[in-house]
CSV table of C-alpha atoms in Angstrom, one decimal:
chain,number,residue,atom,x,y,z
A,24,MET,CA,-28.2,-23.2,-16.3
A,25,LYS,CA,-29.0,-19.5,-15.8
A,26,THR,CA,-27.9,-17.4,-12.8
A,27,SER,CA,-29.9,-14.6,-11.2
A,28,ASP,CA,-27.9,-12.0,-13.1
A,29,GLY,CA,-28.8,-13.3,-16.5
A,30,ASP,CA,-25.4,-14.8,-17.3
A,31,GLN,CA,-25.0,-18.4,-18.3
A,32,GLN,CA,-23.4,-20.7,-15.8
A,33,GLY,CA,-22.0,-23.8,-17.3
A,34,THR,CA,-21.6,-27.2,-15.8
A,35,SER,CA,-19.7,-30.2,-17.1
A,36,GLU,CA,-18.8,-33.6,-15.7
A,37,ASN,CA,-15.4,-35.1,-15.9
A,38,SER,CA,-14.4,-38.8,-16.0
A,39,GLU,CA,-14.6,-39.2,-12.3
A,40,GLY,CA,-18.2,-38.0,-12.2
A,41,VAL,CA,-17.3,-34.7,-10.5
A,42,THR,CA,-19.1,-31.6,-11.7
A,43,ASN,CA,-17.2,-28.5,-12.7
A,44,TYR,CA,-18.8,-25.2,-12.3
A,45,THR,CA,-18.0,-21.9,-13.9
A,46,GLY,CA,-20.0,-18.7,-13.3
A,47,ARG,CA,-20.2,-15.4,-11.6
A,48,TYR,CA,-21.0,-14.5,-8.0
A,49,TRP,CA,-22.5,-11.3,-6.5
A,50,SER,CA,-20.8,-10.5,-3.3
A,51,ASP,CA,-22.5,-8.1,-0.9
A,52,ARG,CA,-23.0,-7.7,2.8
A,53,ALA,CA,-26.5,-9.1,2.9
A,54,ASP,CA,-25.7,-12.4,1.1
A,55,ASN,CA,-22.4,-13.6,2.5
A,56,LYS,CA,-21.1,-10.9,4.9
A,57,TYR,CA,-17.9,-10.6,3.0
A,58,LYS,CA,-16.2,-7.8,5.0
A,59,GLY,CA,-13.7,-7.0,2.3
A,60,ASP,CA,-16.4,-6.0,-0.2
A,61,TRP,CA,-19.5,-5.0,1.7
A,62,GLN,CA,-18.9,-1.3,1.0
A,63,ARG,CA,-19.4,-1.9,-2.7
A,64,ASP,CA,-21.0,-4.8,-4.5
A,65,VAL,CA,-18.5,-6.6,-6.6
A,66,TRP,CA,-18.9,-8.8,-9.7
A,67,ALA,CA,-16.2,-11.4,-9.8
A,68,GLU,CA,-15.4,-14.1,-12.2
A,69,ILE,CA,-14.9,-17.5,-10.5
A,70,SER,CA,-14.0,-21.0,-11.7
A,71,TRP,CA,-14.1,-23.9,-9.3
A,72,GLU,CA,-13.7,-27.6,-9.7
A,73,THR,CA,-14.4,-30.8,-7.8
A,74,VAL,CA,-17.8,-29.8,-6.5
A,75,LYS,CA,-20.0,-32.8,-6.1
A,76,PRO,CA,-23.8,-32.1,-6.6
A,77,ALA,CA,-24.7,-34.3,-3.6
A,78,ALA,CA,-22.3,-32.6,-1.2
A,79,MET,CA,-23.3,-28.9,-0.9
A,80,SER,CA,-21.5,-28.0,2.3
A,81,PRO,CA,-20.4,-24.4,3.0
A,82,TRP,CA,-17.0,-25.5,1.8
A,83,ASN,CA,-17.9,-26.5,-1.7
A,84,CYS,CA,-21.2,-24.7,-2.2
A,85,PRO,CA,-20.9,-22.5,-5.4
A,86,GLN,CA,-22.2,-19.4,-3.6
A,87,LEU,CA,-19.3,-19.7,-1.1
A,88,ALA,CA,-16.7,-21.1,-3.4
A,89,HIS,CA,-14.9,-17.7,-3.6
A,90,ARG,CA,-13.9,-18.0,0.0
A,91,ARG,CA,-11.6,-20.9,-0.9
A,92,ILE,CA,-9.3,-18.5,-2.8
A,93,HIS,CA,-7.9,-17.1,0.5
A,94,ALA,CA,-6.6,-18.9,3.5
A,95,ASP,CA,-6.8,-15.9,5.9
A,96,GLY,CA,-4.2,-17.5,8.2
A,97,GLY,CA,-2.0,-20.6,8.3
A,98,TYR,CA,1.2,-20.2,6.3
A,99,GLY,CA,0.0,-16.8,5.4
A,100,TRP,CA,1.3,-15.5,8.7
A,101,VAL,CA,4.8,-16.7,7.7
A,102,VAL,CA,4.4,-14.7,4.5
A,103,VAL,CA,3.3,-11.7,6.5
A,104,ALA,CA,6.4,-12.0,8.7
A,105,SER,CA,8.6,-12.3,5.7
A,106,CYS,CA,7.0,-9.3,4.1
A,107,PHE,CA,7.5,-7.4,7.4
A,108,ALA,CA,11.3,-8.0,7.1
A,109,VAL,CA,11.3,-7.2,3.3
A,110,THR,CA,9.5,-3.9,4.0
A,111,GLY,CA,12.0,-3.0,6.7
A,112,LEU,CA,15.0,-3.9,4.6
A,113,THR,CA,13.8,-1.9,1.5
A,114,ALA,CA,11.6,1.1,2.4
A,115,ALA,CA,13.3,1.7,5.7
A,116,MET,CA,16.7,1.9,4.1
A,117,ILE,CA,15.6,4.5,1.7
A,118,LYS,CA,13.9,6.6,4.4
A,119,SER,CA,17.0,6.6,6.5
A,120,PHE,CA,18.8,8.6,3.9
A,121,GLY,CA,18.3,11.8,6.0
A,122,VAL,CA,21.0,10.5,8.3
A,123,PHE,CA,23.5,10.9,5.5
A,124,PHE,CA,22.2,14.2,4.1
A,125,VAL,CA,24.3,16.7,6.0
A,126,ASP,CA,27.4,14.5,5.7
A,127,PHE,CA,27.0,14.3,1.9
A,128,GLN,CA,26.5,18.1,1.7
A,129,ASP,CA,29.7,18.6,3.7
A,130,TYR,CA,31.8,16.0,1.9
A,131,PHE,CA,30.8,16.9,-1.6
A,132,ASN,CA,30.2,20.6,-0.9
A,133,GLU,CA,26.9,20.5,-2.8
A,134,PRO,CA,23.6,22.3,-2.2
A,135,ALA,CA,20.4,20.6,-1.0
A,136,THR,CA,19.0,20.3,-4.5
A,137,THR,CA,21.9,18.3,-5.8
A,138,VAL,CA,22.2,16.0,-2.7
A,139,SER,CA,18.5,15.2,-2.8
A,140,TRP,CA,18.9,13.7,-6.3
A,141,VAL,CA,20.7,10.8,-4.7
A,142,SER,CA,17.6,9.6,-2.9
A,143,SER,CA,15.3,10.6,-5.8
A,144,ILE,CA,17.2,8.5,-8.3
A,145,CYS,CA,17.2,5.6,-5.9
A,146,VAL,CA,13.5,5.7,-5.3
A,147,ALA,CA,12.8,6.3,-9.0
A,148,VAL,CA,14.7,3.2,-10.0
A,149,PHE,CA,12.6,1.4,-7.3
A,150,HIS,CA,9.3,2.5,-8.8
A,151,LEU,CA,10.0,3.1,-12.5
A,152,ALA,CA,12.5,0.4,-13.5
A,153,CYS,CA,11.3,-2.1,-10.9
A,154,LEU,CA,14.9,-3.0,-10.2
A,155,GLY,CA,17.0,-3.4,-7.0
A,156,MET,CA,14.9,-3.5,-3.9
A,157,SER,CA,11.7,-3.4,-5.9
A,158,LEU,CA,12.3,-7.0,-7.0
A,159,ALA,CA,11.8,-8.0,-3.4
A,160,TRP,CA,9.1,-5.4,-2.3
A,161,VAL,CA,6.5,-5.8,-5.1
A,162,PRO,CA,6.2,-9.7,-4.9
A,163,ALA,CA,6.1,-9.6,-1.1
A,164,GLN,CA,3.2,-7.2,-1.1
A,165,SER,CA,1.3,-9.2,-3.7
A,166,MET,CA,1.9,-12.4,-1.8
A,167,VAL,CA,0.3,-11.2,1.4
A,168,ASN,CA,-2.9,-10.3,-0.5
A,169,GLN,CA,-3.0,-13.8,-2.0
A,170,TYR,CA,-3.3,-15.3,1.5
A,171,PHE,CA,-5.7,-12.9,3.1
A,172,SER,CA,-9.2,-11.7,2.3
A,173,GLU,CA,-11.3,-10.9,5.4
A,174,ARG,CA,-8.2,-10.0,7.4
A,175,ARG,CA,-6.5,-8.3,4.5
A,176,ALA,CA,-6.4,-4.8,6.1
A,177,LEU,CA,-4.8,-6.1,9.3
A,178,ALA,CA,-2.4,-8.3,7.4
A,179,ASN,CA,-1.2,-5.4,5.2
A,180,ALA,CA,-0.9,-3.2,8.3
A,181,LEU,CA,1.3,-5.8,10.0
A,182,ALA,CA,3.4,-6.4,6.9
A,183,SER,CA,4.0,-2.7,6.3
A,184,SER,CA,4.9,-2.1,9.9
A,185,GLY,CA,8.3,-3.6,9.3
A,186,GLU,CA,9.3,-0.3,7.8
A,187,CYS,CA,8.6,1.5,11.1
A,188,VAL,CA,10.3,-1.1,13.3
A,189,PHE,CA,13.5,-1.1,11.2
A,190,ILE,CA,13.6,2.7,11.0
A,191,PHE,CA,13.1,3.0,14.8
A,192,SER,CA,15.9,0.5,15.5
A,193,LEU,CA,18.4,1.1,12.7
A,194,THR,CA,18.4,4.9,12.3
A,195,PRO,CA,20.4,5.5,15.5
A,196,VAL,CA,22.6,2.6,14.6
A,197,PHE,CA,23.4,4.2,11.2
A,198,GLN,CA,24.2,7.5,12.9
A,199,TRP,CA,26.6,5.7,15.3
A,200,LEU,CA,28.2,3.9,12.4
A,201,ILE,CA,28.8,7.2,10.6
A,202,THR,CA,30.3,8.6,13.7
A,203,ILE,CA,32.8,5.8,14.2
A,204,MET,CA,33.7,4.8,10.6
A,205,SER,CA,32.4,7.7,8.3
A,206,TRP,CA,29.5,7.4,5.8
A,207,ARG,CA,31.5,5.1,3.5
A,208,GLY,CA,31.9,2.4,6.2
A,209,ALA,CA,28.3,2.7,7.2
A,210,MET,CA,27.3,2.0,3.6
A,211,LEU,CA,29.3,-1.2,3.6
A,212,ILE,CA,27.5,-2.4,6.8
A,213,ILE,CA,24.1,-1.6,5.3
A,214,ALA,CA,24.9,-3.6,2.2
A,215,GLY,CA,25.6,-6.6,4.4
A,216,ILE,CA,22.3,-6.2,6.2
A,217,GLN,CA,20.5,-6.1,2.9
A,218,LEU,CA,21.6,-9.7,2.2
A,219,ASN,CA,18.9,-10.9,4.5
A,220,LEU,CA,16.4,-10.2,1.7
A,221,CYS,CA,17.6,-13.6,0.3
A,222,VAL,CA,16.3,-15.3,3.5
A,223,CYS,CA,13.0,-13.6,3.2
A,224,GLY,CA,12.6,-14.7,-0.4
A,225,ALA,CA,13.2,-18.3,0.6
A,226,LEU,CA,10.3,-18.2,2.9
A,227,MET,CA,7.8,-16.9,0.3
A,228,ARG,CA,5.5,-19.6,-1.1
A,229,PRO,CA,2.6,-18.7,-3.5
A,230,TYR,CA,-0.8,-19.7,-2.3
A,231,ARG,CA,-2.1,-22.6,-4.3
A,232,HIS,CA,-5.7,-21.9,-5.0
A,233,VAL,CA,-7.9,-23.4,-7.7
A,234,GLU,CA,-6.5,-22.6,-11.1
A,235,PRO,CA,-8.7,-20.8,-13.6
A,236,ARG,CA,-9.7,-22.5,-16.8
A,237,PRO,CA,-7.2,-22.4,-19.7
A,238,GLY,CA,-7.4,-19.2,-21.7
A,239,THR,CA,-8.8,-17.2,-18.8
A,240,ARG,CA,-5.6,-15.7,-17.5
A,241,GLY,CA,-5.3,-12.0,-18.0
A,242,PRO,CA,-2.4,-10.0,-19.4
A,243,LEU,CA,0.7,-9.3,-17.4
A,244,LEU,CA,-0.1,-5.6,-17.2
A,245,ASP,CA,-3.8,-4.9,-17.6
A,246,LEU,CA,-3.9,-1.5,-19.3
A,247,SER,CA,-7.7,-1.6,-19.4
A,248,LEU,CA,-7.6,-0.2,-15.8
A,249,LEU,CA,-6.7,3.2,-17.4
A,250,ARG,CA,-10.3,3.3,-18.7
A,251,LEU,CA,-11.6,3.4,-15.2
A,252,PRO,CA,-12.0,6.9,-13.9
A,253,GLU,CA,-11.8,5.7,-10.3
A,254,PHE,CA,-8.5,4.0,-10.9
A,255,ILE,CA,-7.1,7.1,-12.7
A,256,CYS,CA,-8.1,9.3,-9.7
A,257,SER,CA,-6.5,6.8,-7.3
A,258,ALA,CA,-3.3,6.7,-9.4
A,259,ILE,CA,-3.0,10.5,-9.3
A,260,PHE,CA,-3.6,10.3,-5.6
A,261,SER,CA,-0.6,7.9,-5.3
A,262,LEU,CA,1.5,10.3,-7.4
A,263,LEU,CA,0.8,13.2,-5.1
A,264,THR,CA,1.1,11.3,-1.8
A,265,VAL,CA,4.5,9.9,-2.7
A,266,LEU,CA,5.9,13.3,-1.6
A,267,ALA,CA,4.8,12.5,1.9
A,268,PHE,CA,6.7,9.3,1.8
A,269,PHE,CA,10.2,10.6,1.3
A,270,VAL,CA,10.5,14.4,1.6
A,271,PRO,CA,9.9,14.4,5.4
A,272,SER,CA,12.3,11.5,6.0
A,273,ILE,CA,15.0,13.3,4.0
A,274,TYR,CA,14.6,16.8,5.4
A,275,LEU,CA,13.5,16.2,9.0
A,276,ILE,CA,17.0,15.6,10.4
A,277,PRO,CA,18.6,18.6,8.5
A,278,PHE,CA,15.6,20.8,9.6
A,279,ALA,CA,16.2,19.9,13.3
A,280,GLN,CA,20.0,20.4,12.9
A,281,SER,CA,19.4,23.8,11.3
A,282,ASN,CA,17.5,24.8,14.4
A,283,GLY,CA,20.4,24.0,16.8
A,284,VAL,CA,19.5,20.4,17.6
A,285,ASP,CA,22.6,18.1,17.9
A,286,GLN,CA,23.0,15.2,15.5
A,287,LEU,CA,22.0,12.3,17.8
A,288,SER,CA,18.9,14.1,19.1
A,289,ALA,CA,17.9,15.0,15.5
A,290,THR,CA,18.2,11.4,14.5
A,291,PHE,CA,15.9,10.3,17.3
A,292,LEU,CA,13.2,12.4,15.7
A,293,VAL,CA,13.0,9.8,12.9
A,294,SER,CA,12.8,7.1,15.6
A,295,TYR,CA,9.9,8.9,17.3
A,296,TRP,CA,8.2,9.2,13.9
A,297,ALA,CA,8.7,5.5,13.2
A,298,ILE,CA,7.4,4.2,16.5
A,299,THR,CA,4.2,6.3,16.2
A,300,ASP,CA,4.0,5.3,12.6
A,301,LEU,CA,3.9,1.7,13.7
A,302,THR,CA,1.1,2.5,16.2
A,303,GLY,CA,-0.9,4.3,13.5
A,304,ARG,CA,-0.6,1.4,11.1
A,305,LEU,CA,-1.7,-1.2,13.6
A,306,SER,CA,-4.5,0.9,14.9
A,307,CYS,CA,-5.9,1.9,11.5
A,308,GLY,CA,-5.5,-1.7,10.2
A,309,TRP,CA,-7.6,-2.9,13.2
A,310,LEU,CA,-10.2,-0.1,12.6
A,311,ALA,CA,-10.4,-0.9,8.9
A,312,ASN,CA,-10.9,-4.5,9.7
A,313,LEU,CA,-14.1,-3.6,11.7
A,314,ALA,CA,-15.5,-2.2,8.4
A,315,LEU,CA,-17.3,0.6,10.2
A,316,VAL,CA,-16.7,3.0,7.3
A,317,LYS,CA,-15.5,2.6,3.8
A,318,ASN,CA,-11.7,2.2,3.5
A,319,ILE,CA,-11.4,5.0,1.0
A,320,GLN,CA,-13.3,7.5,3.2
A,321,LEU,CA,-11.2,6.5,6.2
A,322,LEU,CA,-8.1,7.1,4.1
A,323,ALA,CA,-9.2,10.5,3.1
A,324,VAL,CA,-9.7,11.5,6.8
A,325,MET,CA,-6.2,10.2,7.7
A,326,VAL,CA,-4.6,12.1,4.8
A,327,ALA,CA,-6.4,15.4,5.8
A,328,ILE,CA,-5.2,15.1,9.4
A,329,LEU,CA,-1.7,14.3,8.3
A,330,THR,CA,-1.7,17.4,6.1
A,331,VAL,CA,-2.3,19.7,9.1
A,332,GLY,CA,0.7,18.2,11.1
A,333,LEU,CA,3.1,18.6,8.1
A,334,LEU,CA,2.0,22.2,7.5
A,335,LEU,CA,2.7,23.0,11.2
A,336,MET,CA,6.1,21.4,11.3
A,337,PRO,CA,8.1,24.5,10.0
A,338,SER,CA,6.7,26.5,12.9
A,339,ALA,CA,8.4,24.2,15.4
A,340,THR,CA,11.4,25.9,17.0
A,341,SER,CA,11.9,23.9,20.1
A,342,TYR,CA,13.0,20.3,20.3
A,343,THR,CA,9.9,19.4,22.4
A,344,LEU,CA,7.6,20.8,19.8
A,345,MET,CA,9.5,18.9,17.1
A,346,VAL,CA,9.1,15.7,19.0
A,347,ALA,CA,5.4,16.3,19.4
A,348,LEU,CA,4.8,17.0,15.7
A,349,SER,CA,7.0,14.1,14.7
A,350,CYS,CA,4.9,11.8,16.8
A,351,PHE,CA,1.6,13.3,15.5
A,352,CYS,CA,2.7,13.1,11.8
A,353,GLY,CA,4.1,9.6,12.3
A,354,PHE,CA,0.9,8.3,13.7
A,355,PHE,CA,-1.3,9.5,10.8
A,356,PHE,CA,1.3,8.8,8.2
A,357,GLY,CA,1.2,5.1,9.4
A,358,ALA,CA,-2.6,5.2,9.4
A,359,MET,CA,-2.5,6.4,5.8
A,360,THR,CA,0.1,3.9,4.7
A,361,SER,CA,-1.8,0.9,6.1
A,362,LEU,CA,-4.8,1.6,3.9
A,363,LEU,CA,-3.1,2.3,0.5
A,364,ILE,CA,-3.0,-1.3,-0.8
A,365,THR,CA,-6.4,-2.1,0.7
A,366,VAL,CA,-8.0,0.8,-1.0
A,367,LEU,CA,-6.3,-0.1,-4.3
A,368,ILE,CA,-7.8,-3.6,-4.1
A,369,ASP,CA,-11.2,-2.0,-3.4
A,370,VAL,CA,-10.8,0.0,-6.6
A,371,VAL,CA,-9.5,-2.7,-9.0
A,372,GLY,CA,-10.2,-6.0,-7.3
A,373,VAL,CA,-7.9,-8.8,-6.2
A,374,SER,CA,-7.5,-10.3,-9.7
A,375,LYS,CA,-6.0,-7.0,-11.0
A,376,VAL,CA,-4.1,-5.8,-8.0
A,377,ASP,CA,-0.7,-6.6,-9.6
A,378,SER,CA,-1.5,-4.5,-12.6
A,379,GLY,CA,-2.9,-1.7,-10.5
A,380,LEU,CA,0.1,-1.7,-8.2
A,381,GLY,CA,2.5,-1.7,-11.2
A,382,ILE,CA,0.8,1.2,-12.9
A,383,SER,CA,0.6,3.1,-9.6
A,384,MET,CA,4.2,2.5,-8.9
A,385,LEU,CA,5.1,3.8,-12.4
A,386,LEU,CA,3.3,7.1,-11.7
A,387,ARG,CA,4.7,7.3,-8.1
A,388,GLY,CA,8.2,6.9,-9.6
A,389,PHE,CA,7.9,10.2,-11.4
A,390,GLY,CA,6.7,11.8,-8.1
A,391,CYS,CA,9.7,10.3,-6.3
A,392,LEU,CA,12.1,11.5,-9.0
A,393,CYS,CA,10.8,15.1,-8.9
A,394,GLY,CA,9.6,15.5,-5.2
A,395,PRO,CA,12.9,15.7,-3.2
A,396,PRO,CA,14.7,18.0,-5.8
A,397,LEU,CA,11.7,20.3,-5.8
A,398,ALA,CA,11.8,20.4,-2.1
A,399,GLY,CA,15.6,21.0,-2.4
A,400,LEU,CA,14.9,24.0,-4.7
A,401,LEU,CA,12.6,25.5,-2.0
A,402,VAL,CA,15.3,24.9,0.7
A,403,ASP,CA,18.0,26.6,-1.4
A,404,ALA,CA,15.7,29.5,-2.3
A,405,THR,CA,14.5,30.1,1.2
A,406,ALA,CA,17.6,28.9,3.1
A,407,ASP,CA,15.2,27.1,5.4
A,408,PHE,CA,14.8,23.3,5.5
A,409,GLY,CA,11.3,23.8,6.9
A,410,SER,CA,10.0,25.0,3.6
A,411,SER,CA,10.1,21.4,2.3
A,412,PHE,CA,7.2,20.5,4.5
A,413,TYR,CA,5.0,23.1,2.8
A,414,LEU,CA,5.5,21.3,-0.5
A,415,THR,CA,4.5,18.0,1.1
A,416,GLY,CA,1.4,19.4,2.8
A,417,GLY,CA,0.3,21.2,-0.3
A,418,SER,CA,0.5,18.1,-2.4
A,419,LEU,CA,-1.5,16.1,0.1
A,420,VAL,CA,-4.3,18.7,0.1
A,421,VAL,CA,-4.7,18.2,-3.7
A,422,SER,CA,-4.4,14.4,-3.3
A,423,VAL,CA,-7.5,14.3,-1.0
A,424,VAL,CA,-9.6,15.9,-3.8
A,425,PHE,CA,-8.7,13.1,-6.2
A,426,LEU,CA,-9.3,10.5,-3.5
A,427,LEU,CA,-12.8,11.8,-3.0
A,428,LEU,CA,-13.4,11.8,-6.8
A,429,ALA,CA,-12.4,8.1,-6.8
A,430,ASP,CA,-15.0,7.4,-4.1
A,431,PHE,CA,-17.6,9.3,-6.2
A,432,PHE,CA,-16.9,7.2,-9.3
A,433,MET,CA,-17.0,4.0,-7.2
A,434,LYS,CA,-20.4,4.9,-5.8
A,435,ARG,CA,-21.7,5.7,-9.2
A,436,ASN,CA,-20.6,2.3,-10.6
A,437,HIS,CA,-22.1,0.6,-7.5
A,438,GLN,CA,-25.5,2.2,-8.1
A,439,ARG,CA,-25.4,1.4,-11.8
A,440,SER,CA,-24.6,-2.2,-11.1
A,441,ARG,CA,-27.4,-2.5,-8.7
A,442,ARG,CA,-29.9,-1.1,-11.2
A,443,GLU,CA,-28.7,-3.5,-13.9
A,444,ASP,CA,-29.0,-6.4,-11.5
A,445,GLN,CA,-32.5,-5.4,-10.4
A,446,GLN,CA,-33.5,-5.1,-14.1
A,447,ALA,CA,-32.1,-8.5,-14.9
A,448,VAL,CA,-33.9,-10.1,-12.0
A,449,GLY,CA,-37.2,-8.4,-13.0
A,450,THR,CA,-36.8,-9.5,-16.6
A,451,GLU,CA,-36.3,-13.1,-15.5
A,452,GLY,CA,-39.3,-12.9,-13.2
A,453,ALA,CA,-41.5,-11.6,-16.0
A,454,GLN,CA,-40.3,-14.4,-18.3
A,455,GLY,CA,-40.9,-17.0,-15.6
């Protein structure tokens, strides 16, 4: 049997008289209103079984069979809740390092460049070696996207918001622990809290969708993505934006303390950032779920606005202004973060998201390894913690350029696919 795109669609019948279909579907807004893909038409390989010719309901109709891959609810919300806790117990712990920064400087009598290597190595191991906390974070993120399709943006926003909630609630606790039992005792308590990752892992359950035919599974790490210019641009974007993930969280507290703010008040700046971060993630996740604009274009706007706030941060001399800019940057940082995985899926597709995330994390690892020490060099050279924000803002300016280039290549591929489809339909019409 021949499909409208000119590809062969095979059918076979098993011993129970049930027909198995294998073919390709064309997903766009006009045909099936698939919100996740309406911004760009997507070719996707599908394989489904147990479809009886006489029962062509919306559930087993071949044109709608791809919707069976995602549950968009059910146990998926338990997975989201588990990923929420995993994100909080991993990324939040790394971003709370700023609480220890000045204590490490005083205890070891080292400059900012040397101390910043502690967090850099930790994050680099997370991204490059995929060890430690990465063993929990990567599978949790992937699992959420197995369970959700139409609500994917909202699910990712909810899952990633665990980072904000944990930072908001635990950062003051960490500062209190340092005060009463020094940084060594605080580290022991944090290690005990991390054991809750085992509980989160026990709640994870892979979504059981229809398995593909034997021999159709892709490689563990699909390096063919490196031939896609849109993916290369998005990977470079990830490399540059990673500075915005950890440099502000490391240097915000020391920056405030260097301007005469007491330790506890400086710590609360991170909490203010975190609570507005949560608001930004949920708001932008809801906005992206409406599909009013393309996810990648919405992400570009959020990054551009965040850049303005970060470049203004060094000019803050009063605590009130620091709070205002922390809230501003936190909101748009959260908005940006909520879209990262959703945009990656738009670029590479659901079937290759694990490979795309793996390659992106590899590149981000180099940014994590170099970013904080580079900021530390600026701090030591200028004797001003605020100079670290200039590095972050400058990297984001360049990252927006690569994000827009990725959008350009995606549009070009979209137009090319439409032309090829129209030509195939026209050829079949002429032959008919």
